[in-house]
Coordinates of C-alpha atoms in Angstrom, one line a residue:
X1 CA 5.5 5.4 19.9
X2 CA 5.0 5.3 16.1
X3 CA 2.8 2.6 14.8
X4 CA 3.5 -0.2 11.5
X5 CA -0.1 0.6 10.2
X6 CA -1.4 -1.2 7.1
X7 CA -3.9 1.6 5.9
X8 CA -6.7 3.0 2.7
X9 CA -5.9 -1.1 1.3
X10 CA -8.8 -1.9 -0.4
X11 CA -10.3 -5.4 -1.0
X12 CA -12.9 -7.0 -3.0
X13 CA -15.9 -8.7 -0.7
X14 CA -14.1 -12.1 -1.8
X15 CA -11.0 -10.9 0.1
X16 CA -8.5 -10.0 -2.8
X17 CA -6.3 -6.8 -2.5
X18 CA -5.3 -7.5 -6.5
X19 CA -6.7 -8.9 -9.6
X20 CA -4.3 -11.5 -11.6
X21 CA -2.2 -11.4 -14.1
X22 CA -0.4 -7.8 -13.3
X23 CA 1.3 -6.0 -16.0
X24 CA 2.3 -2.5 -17.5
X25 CA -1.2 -2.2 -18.8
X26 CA -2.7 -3.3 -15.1
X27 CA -1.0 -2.4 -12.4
X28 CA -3.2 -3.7 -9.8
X29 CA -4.2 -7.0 -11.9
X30 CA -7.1 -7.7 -14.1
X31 CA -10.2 -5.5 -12.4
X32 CA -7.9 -4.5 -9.8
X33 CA -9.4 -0.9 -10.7
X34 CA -12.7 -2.0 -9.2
X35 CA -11.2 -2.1 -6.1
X36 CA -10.6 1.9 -5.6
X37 CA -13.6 3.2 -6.5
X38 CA -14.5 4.4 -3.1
X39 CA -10.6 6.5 -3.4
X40 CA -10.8 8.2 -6.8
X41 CA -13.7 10.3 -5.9
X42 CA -12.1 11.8 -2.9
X43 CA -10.3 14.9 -2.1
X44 CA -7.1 13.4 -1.4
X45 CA -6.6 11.3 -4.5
X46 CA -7.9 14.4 -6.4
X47 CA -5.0 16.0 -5.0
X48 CA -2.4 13.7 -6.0
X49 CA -3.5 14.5 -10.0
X50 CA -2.9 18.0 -9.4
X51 CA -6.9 19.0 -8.9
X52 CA -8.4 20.5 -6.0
X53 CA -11.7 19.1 -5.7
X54 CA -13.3 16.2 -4.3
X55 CA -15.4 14.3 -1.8
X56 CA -15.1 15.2 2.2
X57 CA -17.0 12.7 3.4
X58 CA -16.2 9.5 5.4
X59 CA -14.5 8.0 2.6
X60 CA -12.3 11.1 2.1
X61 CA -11.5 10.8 5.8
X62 CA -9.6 7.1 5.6
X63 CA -8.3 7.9 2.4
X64 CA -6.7 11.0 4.0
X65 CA -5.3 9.5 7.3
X66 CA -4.6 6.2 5.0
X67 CA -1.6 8.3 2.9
X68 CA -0.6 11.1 4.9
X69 CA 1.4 11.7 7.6
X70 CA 3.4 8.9 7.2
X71 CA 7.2 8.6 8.4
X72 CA 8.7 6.2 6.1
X73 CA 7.0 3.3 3.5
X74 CA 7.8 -0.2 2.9
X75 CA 6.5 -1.8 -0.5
X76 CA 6.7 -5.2 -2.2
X77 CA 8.9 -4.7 -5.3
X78 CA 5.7 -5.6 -7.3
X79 CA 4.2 -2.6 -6.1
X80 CA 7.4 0.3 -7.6
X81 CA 6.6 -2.0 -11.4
X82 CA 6.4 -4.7 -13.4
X83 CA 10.0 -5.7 -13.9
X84 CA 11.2 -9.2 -12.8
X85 CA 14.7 -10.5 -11.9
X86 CA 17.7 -8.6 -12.3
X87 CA 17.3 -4.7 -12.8
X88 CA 18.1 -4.4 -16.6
X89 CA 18.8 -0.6 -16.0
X90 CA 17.9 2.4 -13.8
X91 CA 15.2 3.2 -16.3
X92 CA 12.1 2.2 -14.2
X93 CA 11.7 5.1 -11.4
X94 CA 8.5 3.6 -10.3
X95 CA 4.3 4.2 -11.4
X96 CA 3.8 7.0 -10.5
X97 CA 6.1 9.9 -13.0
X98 CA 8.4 12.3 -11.3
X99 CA 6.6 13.2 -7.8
X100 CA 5.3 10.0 -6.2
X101 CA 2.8 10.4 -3.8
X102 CA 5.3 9.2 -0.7
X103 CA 6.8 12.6 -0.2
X104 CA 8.8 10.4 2.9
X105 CA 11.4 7.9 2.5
X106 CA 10.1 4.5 1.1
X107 CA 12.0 1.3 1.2
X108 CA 11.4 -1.4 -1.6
X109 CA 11.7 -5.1 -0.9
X110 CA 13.9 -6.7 -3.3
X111 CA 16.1 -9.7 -4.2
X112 CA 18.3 -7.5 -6.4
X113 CA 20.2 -4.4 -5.5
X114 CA 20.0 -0.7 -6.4
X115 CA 21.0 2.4 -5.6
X116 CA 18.9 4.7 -3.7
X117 CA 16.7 7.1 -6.3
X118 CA 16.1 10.7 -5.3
X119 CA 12.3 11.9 -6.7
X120 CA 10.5 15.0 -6.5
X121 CA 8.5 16.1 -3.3
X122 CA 10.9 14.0 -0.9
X123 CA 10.4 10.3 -1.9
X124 CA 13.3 8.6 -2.1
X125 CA 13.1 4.9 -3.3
X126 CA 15.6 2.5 -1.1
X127 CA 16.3 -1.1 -2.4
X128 CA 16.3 -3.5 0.6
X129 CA 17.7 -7.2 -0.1
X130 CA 18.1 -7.9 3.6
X131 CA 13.9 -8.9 3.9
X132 CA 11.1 -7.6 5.8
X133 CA 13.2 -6.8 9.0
X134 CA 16.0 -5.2 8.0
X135 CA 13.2 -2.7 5.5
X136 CA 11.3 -2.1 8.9
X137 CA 14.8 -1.2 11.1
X138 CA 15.5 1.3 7.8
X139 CA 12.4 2.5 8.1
X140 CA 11.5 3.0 11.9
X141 CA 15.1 5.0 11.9
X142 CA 14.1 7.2 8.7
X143 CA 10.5 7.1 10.3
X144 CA 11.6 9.1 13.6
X145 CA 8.4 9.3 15.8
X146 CA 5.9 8.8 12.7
X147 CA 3.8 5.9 11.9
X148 CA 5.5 3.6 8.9
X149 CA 2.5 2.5 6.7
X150 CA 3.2 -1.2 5.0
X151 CA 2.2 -0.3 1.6
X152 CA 1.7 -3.4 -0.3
X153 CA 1.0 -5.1 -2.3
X154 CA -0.9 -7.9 -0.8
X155 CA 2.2 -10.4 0.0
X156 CA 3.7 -7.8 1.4
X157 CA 1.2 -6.9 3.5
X158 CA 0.7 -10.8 4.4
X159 CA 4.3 -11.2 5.3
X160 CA 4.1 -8.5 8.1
X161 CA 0.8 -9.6 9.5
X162 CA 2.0 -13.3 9.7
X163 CA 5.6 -11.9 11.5
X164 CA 3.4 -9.9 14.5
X165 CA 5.0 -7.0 12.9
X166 CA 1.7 -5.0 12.0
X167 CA 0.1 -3.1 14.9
X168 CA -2.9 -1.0 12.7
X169 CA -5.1 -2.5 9.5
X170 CA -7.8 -0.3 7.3
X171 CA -9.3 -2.1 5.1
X172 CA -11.8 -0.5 2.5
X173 CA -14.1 -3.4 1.3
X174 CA -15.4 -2.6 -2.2
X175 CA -18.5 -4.2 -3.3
X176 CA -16.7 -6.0 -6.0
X177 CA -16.7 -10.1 -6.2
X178 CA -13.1 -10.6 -8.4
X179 CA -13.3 -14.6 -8.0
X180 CA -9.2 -14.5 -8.0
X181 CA -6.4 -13.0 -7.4
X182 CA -4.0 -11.8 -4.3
X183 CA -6.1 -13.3 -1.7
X184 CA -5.6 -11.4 2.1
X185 CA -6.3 -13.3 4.7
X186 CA -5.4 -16.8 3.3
X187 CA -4.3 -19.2 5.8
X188 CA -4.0 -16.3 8.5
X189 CA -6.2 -16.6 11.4
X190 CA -6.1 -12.6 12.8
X191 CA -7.3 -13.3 16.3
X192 CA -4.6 -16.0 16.9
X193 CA -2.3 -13.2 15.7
X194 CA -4.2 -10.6 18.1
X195 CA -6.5 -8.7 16.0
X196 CA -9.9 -7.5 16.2
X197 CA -12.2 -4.7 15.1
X198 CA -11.9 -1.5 16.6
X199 CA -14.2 0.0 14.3
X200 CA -16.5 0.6 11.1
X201 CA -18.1 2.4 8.6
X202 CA -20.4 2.3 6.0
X203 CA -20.7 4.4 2.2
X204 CA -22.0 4.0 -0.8
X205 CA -18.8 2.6 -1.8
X206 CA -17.1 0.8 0.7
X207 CA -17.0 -1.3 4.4
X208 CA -14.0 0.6 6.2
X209 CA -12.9 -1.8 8.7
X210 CA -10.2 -1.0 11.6
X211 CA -8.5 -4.2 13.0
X212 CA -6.0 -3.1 15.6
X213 CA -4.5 -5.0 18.3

């Protein structure tokens, strides 16, 4: 049966998934960079910016199973841009240029409607108004008998957890202290909710920590 996995989400020691203050010029926050170090070196990142080198080592292993594979992908609208409120046009496609790295259909939580937008590589960006329900229906149906990977960002993310709708969590701990931010586990208490560690791993970079159920 295909799994809602939360998956390659990194977080600072201090338990932030973003810095503050996002914007055009930071994406993931202030010092939300920090948090990804353990990704950019590997293989599968390397990939996405058209190279084909990279690290094959543990942390190349989650960041591979963390972005591939996937069925369908639900994000908070804060993670497709910056823009708040009503959609001024159909300008904004998105971070990412003409290819996002989705390649699979992804489903964007909004207040504010839009029509679907067709990308390169088989993403296809769906506006869903009808909350994080009625995204996950969309998206088990596009999803067939693939996982659906909550992408973020960290409210997102927080909103399934808290609704029992998450079954898998990878978290990549960077050793980075950020002080603020988008804080993760806030006010959730994971074993109430049925979580626990299946499993960890240590690099140079980063604490990769399974919580399944």
């Amino acid at each position: 049966m295909a799994r809602v996995r939360v998956a390659a989400f990194s977080l600072s020691v201090d338990g932030f998934g973003a810095g503050p203050d996002q914007s055009l010029e930071n994406p993931l926050g202030k010092r939300g960079m920090e948090l990804h170090q353990w990704f950019f070196g590997t293989r599968t990142f390397r990939a996405m910016i058209g190279k084909d080198d990279g690290s094959t080592g543990t942390d190349e292993k989650y960041a591979s199973t963390g972005n591939t594979g996937f069925g369908a992908f639900i994000l908070g609208r804060n993670m497709f841009g910056p823009i708040r409120g009503e959609w001024p046009d159909d300008a904004w496609k998105g971070w990412w240029g003409p290819n996002p790295p989705y390649h699979a259909p992804t489903f964007i939580l909004t207040h504010h409607a839009r029509e679907p937008i067709v990308m390169e590589g088989g993403t296809t960006f769906h506006f869903v108004t009808g909350g994080i329900e009625e995204a996950l229906e969309k998206a088990r149906a596009a999803a067939g008998d693939k996982d659906i990977k909550i992408g973020g960002g960290v409210s997102t993310v927080r909103q399934y957890v808290k609704a029992g709708l998450v079954d898998e969590m990878h978290f990549a701990i960077s050793p980075v202290v950020l002080g603020k931010g988008e804080a993760m586990f806030e006010g959730i208490d994971l074993p109430a909710l049925g979580f626990s560690v299946r499993s960890h791993e240590m690099t140079e970079l980063a604490a990769h920590v399974v919580l399944s159920k």
